[in-house]
């Protein structure tokens, strides 16, 4: 019984970390932000080539044949660097939507009642409606896009649209389990939140070490120290929950992981902003991007209210 | 304990309401947030209307051109203008609430005559040059240098978080005139023309995407020595004196607005069905208690200030600590009410949620405020 | 418009403070604790003589003719020193139950579904049942006491009994308004909570000034400073809410006062305990008595859930 | 990441379960909380049963008489005994988990032979004399003096928070042997007989009304120099070495118990109707996430300790900070479930709520733990 990563898992994480550092370092991220580009097809292809989307497809189907624990490591890295795009949806669509596994298709998700992220970039949508999973593409997608209303998005790297659910929402994906897909989506989003929470902890600590006020690094003051300590506690508890849920794939454990990771991402971003003081309130600092993304993700796949209810229902089973 | 108003105060309120009802419908449309000249014109026109109606400088001393109103009258003014949806003080903020009172208290007769009337009439706009990149919470660490050259100071340095810099005529500036003196002792207060050569203003974009603030770069700007208010190297005291002009009224309008927002959130929740969620409903109820109490605390602080003749009570830090947190909770709750619409910047309250993030930081972080409460009110020893 | 106390109000407060210091100083309080005596009839009479119970009765009825603001000042002082006994109920019963006004009768409250405090000492009960207020005394009271089950009380100075509501619960008090009585009870309990919250703040500050660890008073460390600062903030906000509600007697304002004062009393007692460290965990320190009493009072008259719902309903009126 | 157990571990678990199922039904009734001799007898009898079954000193090194089990086996042992409702370590706590490991690591062969076997067999009980009234969070400030007199130390001073002092045979004692040395350098570790002349024990009543702890007054108690473990003045290091024996297993039983309590709270809420309150229900759901994660964090920390050969990871402070808070929230929620019965000390969970108050204080306050996390894990600079 050990949470330690295997050598293969370490190598996988190092690989994606290198890829992201090369393709989506801070300068590229800020350039994408200034240009308002959310999905870069070239990078999408590289992610596909690196196995980001096909990771859990069996090797017989051209995939990498790995599991949720490995996916979680990748999504954590994506969350750290604020990588935009419908990563979770495309990953979940691998095998069900042509080109998704290879990163040749961008697949977004349509979750009734919630705005659609990255609609303009999407080649297809997976449509979650109860137990059934459908794919919206081609004419149906074009009709849906025509009827969509753009939303001025809180997160500048996540364009949003309000859509009306199409009358003919495409064919069901055979064998797909909507509840399972939603759980996996929640877990992968939780992994992104974890990456963000860990990153804002690093940012706060780095700032607290360097920034001087009243003749000392602000990190020498207990008030700042304790903010940072609680950030680490939140991130580490979220990490534990996310990794364990990835191994067991237990629904209650996944709900707990999403709940704790959402909270860690949101509260750590806020505390990071507080540690940064006025500098954290500027557009130039990255902390607001983490907070906005964290807020958005907290409303996706499984909200706190949904997670808490499902965790309450689970108490019967303990 | 008597929370009723005097007949004079009620009469003041009634006349103000009458006047607001008469003039507000005739106001032009508000300018867009990024239309700075338009905003200046709008704000100064409103100030001129206040001036003509006898409401300008309501809380200023009479000998400075003000109306010498009590803090309670000022509270009533702020409460009623907010309730009526009147324009905010806007671009006139620094002139009316900070630089002006400083000059009124510490300036020479000539300085008062030169600078105060244009503020009251809305003819001149002031901005504030206090904060610096390396001097945030620790304001006394400011580095902007002013070197004497005959009857001028030559000022170089960098300021930040300057609001309305693009449209201001004057800047109240804190500079270091004696680098050898202890931190608080070598600072002077200058009035600097924004048009002077060497002043460069660069908009500072906040996380809300707007440019309410600016950075200001000063490169050998010449400021006449006669534009110094107070003695050389006495600027820290001069500034602190002014801060004591704060009579508990700083957040009156905001608290009134927060209570209105809360009622609107309840209405929205009833409309969209989320009112049926007891978790959300009880949170709204809790915030009702919070903002009712904060409103009463505002009245309390104003009452204290009135009795002490304007010296600020200890209630300011207590109020600010709780209010800044409550305001953030209010807009977090607004996001709950909005549900998926909480990510739509065009929906009411979403931008407010972003700007509420500054409340635990600006004008003294909550950490600094807690030190103040612990040391100055509770008498706990300073940290080593 | 001013929250400042009038000279009369100051004198009233000073009077009760002196009375309590003389009759219920810390030594007496600890003695009562050791002996397990909750209501001292002699002291009850002195409280009566000082106008504690008759305060709001009109002078024509032998009362002091003052109002809720004055009552609130008295109950705040009672809360500071942990004065035991059914103070609120007896105060509310003045005029309706013989001897209550003078402190010759001890009157407790029967609130259906909740345990009764100080039953053994009670000469009568006021029974709150909806809009009607009844008085249980004499044979009905004796029957009720016989059927009561003592509860081992969390608060050692507040004995509790579980009772069954009597079949013949006495006659309605003419003119009494149950809803109004409940609100006034909530406000006076809130005033006691305020006194407790202010007292634990004082205790924490005093300890933080004197106790040295790591070569310095612990109050010089930011972590302790900030705990104390937040205690003061809670107590002062509660004070504002309680005083304002006493002046206006507005139901929503009273609900807010109870909610904030309950929270201030409970959380300040906990923070006071934290500041005291291990010493706060001993029976010998008074902090646990404040916490236990605060917990009890939070469950009386108006709970947080009830207050929040009523404050939510009030939002329509804003 | 592999959360499954090895076949050996599963076999260990299965045998343990079998044994527990066989012996637990035959145990006598538990003594009352204030029956100290009864508690000693009960706890030592259980320890003797463990010894006879080969489970005593499971995590001790083999050469100290232990079983040399891995941290994971120890975790399984603690998990299964808790789930089966077996007796707690009780009076054997200090001997098995602190004094014993200290002697095993730092004692001479003779000291190990004298003191360790009686601990494993349940023949001798130890207590701990570390804390003092003036040395709480700041343990190194301890003042109890030990003055050398021939082959004895003469010890005077006062200790506090000593549990099981009334029934202990030995006390592991930290004393100051060099008052002139820097705080951490002049301390020694002694084994003191509780029956020695000059030892006075006075029960210390906690806010829960019980006397789990005692104060201990030492008046010229003579302790043989041969009862010192480690070098003179090296007691601080000796103690810290022992603390490093903590292999993440300290709270295994408690976390298992908290999860069971949570399920029981849900059952009680369903029974009494409060389950229909979404505010309470969602709080219970939240706590489910919390304790599930804390259980996984326990496993993680144990895994780390196993890999590092017993050196404690950084996870301990992280775990304790969150767990102590979650435990308090758990019992606050229990009070919500109980409603008006939450004031009844005879109802389950009410006393637990009181004792949970010590969790953010004992064994390093949350404030100290946050310093540790910030300085040792995050590398933030020490305060000035």
CSV table of N, CA and C in Angstrom, one decimal, chain B residues 301-351:
chain,number,residue,atom,x,y,z
B,301,UNK,N,-20.1,54.4,14.9
B,301,UNK,CA,-18.8,55.1,14.7
B,301,UNK,C,-19.0,56.5,14.3
B,302,UNK,N,-20.0,56.8,13.6
B,302,UNK,CA,-20.3,58.3,13.2
B,302,UNK,C,-20.7,59.0,14.5
B,303,UNK,N,-21.5,58.4,15.3
B,303,UNK,CA,-21.9,59.0,16.6
B,303,UNK,C,-20.7,59.3,17.4
B,304,UNK,N,-19.7,58.3,17.5
B,304,UNK,CA,-18.5,58.5,18.3
B,304,UNK,C,-17.7,59.7,17.7
B,305,UNK,N,-17.6,59.7,16.4
B,305,UNK,CA,-16.8,60.8,15.8
B,305,UNK,C,-17.4,62.2,16.1
B,306,UNK,N,-18.8,62.2,16.0
B,306,UNK,CA,-19.5,63.4,16.3
B,306,UNK,C,-19.2,63.9,17.7
B,307,UNK,N,-19.2,63.0,18.6
B,307,UNK,CA,-19.0,63.4,20.0
B,307,UNK,C,-17.5,63.9,20.3
B,308,UNK,N,-16.6,63.2,19.6
B,308,UNK,CA,-15.2,63.5,19.8
B,308,UNK,C,-14.7,64.6,19.0
B,309,UNK,N,-15.6,65.2,18.2
B,309,UNK,CA,-15.2,66.3,17.4
B,309,UNK,C,-14.3,65.9,16.2
B,310,UNK,N,-14.6,64.8,15.7
B,310,UNK,CA,-13.9,64.4,14.4
B,310,UNK,C,-12.7,63.5,14.6
B,311,UNK,N,-12.2,63.3,15.9
B,311,UNK,CA,-11.1,62.4,16.1
B,311,UNK,C,-11.7,61.0,15.9
B,312,UNK,N,-11.0,60.2,15.1
B,312,UNK,CA,-11.6,58.9,14.8
B,312,UNK,C,-11.5,58.0,16.0
B,313,UNK,N,-12.6,57.2,16.1
B,313,UNK,CA,-12.7,56.2,17.2
B,313,UNK,C,-11.9,55.0,16.8
B,314,UNK,N,-11.9,54.0,17.6
B,314,UNK,CA,-11.2,52.8,17.3
B,314,UNK,C,-12.0,51.9,16.5
B,315,UNK,N,-13.3,52.3,16.2
B,315,UNK,CA,-14.2,51.4,15.5
B,315,UNK,C,-13.8,51.2,14.0
B,316,UNK,N,-13.0,52.1,13.4
B,316,UNK,CA,-12.7,52.0,12.0
B,316,UNK,C,-12.1,50.7,11.6
B,317,UNK,N,-11.1,50.2,12.3
B,317,UNK,CA,-10.4,49.0,12.0
B,317,UNK,C,-11.3,47.8,12.2
B,318,UNK,N,-12.1,47.8,13.3
B,318,UNK,CA,-13.1,46.8,13.6
B,318,UNK,C,-14.0,46.7,12.5
B,319,UNK,N,-14.6,47.8,12.1
B,319,UNK,CA,-15.5,47.8,11.0
B,319,UNK,C,-14.9,47.3,9.7
B,320,UNK,N,-13.7,47.8,9.3
B,320,UNK,CA,-13.1,47.4,8.1
B,320,UNK,C,-12.8,45.9,8.0
B,321,UNK,N,-12.3,45.4,9.1
B,321,UNK,CA,-12.0,43.9,9.1
B,321,UNK,C,-13.3,43.1,8.8
B,322,UNK,N,-14.4,43.4,9.4
B,322,UNK,CA,-15.6,42.6,9.3
B,322,UNK,C,-16.2,42.9,7.9
B,323,UNK,N,-16.3,44.2,7.6
B,323,UNK,CA,-16.9,44.6,6.3
B,323,UNK,C,-16.3,44.0,5.1
B,324,UNK,N,-14.9,44.1,5.1
B,324,UNK,CA,-14.2,43.6,3.9
B,324,UNK,C,-14.5,42.1,3.7
B,325,UNK,N,-14.6,41.4,4.8
B,325,UNK,CA,-14.9,39.9,4.7
B,325,UNK,C,-16.4,39.7,4.3
B,326,UNK,N,-17.3,40.5,4.9
B,326,UNK,CA,-18.7,40.3,4.6
B,326,UNK,C,-19.0,40.7,3.2
B,327,UNK,N,-18.3,41.7,2.7
B,327,UNK,CA,-18.5,42.0,1.3
B,327,UNK,C,-18.1,40.9,0.3
B,328,UNK,N,-17.0,40.3,0.6
B,328,UNK,CA,-16.6,39.1,-0.2
B,328,UNK,C,-17.6,38.0,-0.1
B,329,UNK,N,-18.1,37.7,1.1
B,329,UNK,CA,-19.1,36.7,1.3
B,329,UNK,C,-20.4,37.0,0.5
B,330,UNK,N,-20.7,38.3,0.5
B,330,UNK,CA,-21.9,38.7,-0.2
B,330,UNK,C,-21.8,38.4,-1.7
B,331,UNK,N,-20.7,38.7,-2.3
B,331,UNK,CA,-20.5,38.4,-3.7
B,331,UNK,C,-20.3,36.9,-4.0
B,332,UNK,N,-19.7,36.2,-3.1
B,332,UNK,CA,-19.6,34.7,-3.2
B,332,UNK,C,-21.0,34.2,-3.2
B,333,UNK,N,-21.8,34.7,-2.4
B,333,UNK,CA,-23.2,34.2,-2.3
B,333,UNK,C,-24.0,34.6,-3.6
B,334,UNK,N,-23.7,35.8,-4.1
B,334,UNK,CA,-24.3,36.2,-5.4
B,334,UNK,C,-24.0,35.2,-6.4
B,335,UNK,N,-22.7,34.7,-6.4
B,335,UNK,CA,-22.4,33.6,-7.4
B,335,UNK,C,-23.2,32.4,-7.2
B,336,UNK,N,-23.5,32.0,-6.0
B,336,UNK,CA,-24.4,30.9,-5.7
B,336,UNK,C,-25.8,31.1,-6.2
B,337,UNK,N,-26.2,32.4,-6.1
B,337,UNK,CA,-27.6,32.7,-6.5
B,337,UNK,C,-27.6,32.6,-8.1
B,338,UNK,N,-26.5,33.1,-8.7
B,338,UNK,CA,-26.5,33.1,-10.2
B,338,UNK,C,-26.3,31.7,-10.7
B,339,UNK,N,-25.7,30.8,-10.0
B,339,UNK,CA,-25.4,29.4,-10.5
B,339,UNK,C,-24.5,29.5,-11.7
B,340,UNK,N,-24.9,28.8,-12.8
B,340,UNK,CA,-24.0,28.8,-14.0
B,340,UNK,C,-23.8,30.2,-14.5
B,341,UNK,N,-24.7,31.1,-14.3
B,341,UNK,CA,-24.5,32.5,-14.8
B,341,UNK,C,-23.5,33.3,-14.0
B,342,UNK,N,-23.0,32.7,-13.0
B,342,UNK,CA,-21.9,33.4,-12.2
B,342,UNK,C,-20.6,33.6,-13.0
B,343,UNK,N,-20.5,32.9,-14.1
B,343,UNK,CA,-19.3,33.0,-14.9
B,343,UNK,C,-19.5,34.1,-16.1
B,344,UNK,N,-20.6,34.8,-16.0
B,344,UNK,CA,-21.0,35.7,-17.1
B,344,UNK,C,-20.7,37.1,-16.6
B,345,UNK,N,-19.6,37.7,-17.2
B,345,UNK,CA,-19.2,39.1,-16.7
B,345,UNK,C,-20.3,40.1,-17.0
B,346,UNK,N,-21.2,39.8,-17.9
B,346,UNK,CA,-22.3,40.8,-18.1
B,346,UNK,C,-23.4,40.7,-17.1
B,347,UNK,N,-23.4,39.7,-16.3
B,347,UNK,CA,-24.5,39.6,-15.3
B,347,UNK,C,-24.1,40.5,-14.1
B,348,UNK,N,-25.1,41.1,-13.5
B,348,UNK,CA,-24.8,42.0,-12.4
B,348,UNK,C,-24.1,41.1,-11.3
B,349,UNK,N,-23.3,41.8,-10.5
B,349,UNK,CA,-22.6,41.2,-9.4
B,349,UNK,C,-21.3,40.4,-9.7
B,350,UNK,N,-21.1,40.0,-11.0
B,350,UNK,CA,-20.0,39.2,-11.3
B,350,UNK,C,-18.7,40.1,-11.2
B,351,UNK,N,-18.7,41.2,-11.8
B,351,UNK,CA,-17.6,42.1,-11.7
B,351,UNK,C,-17.4,42.6,-10.3
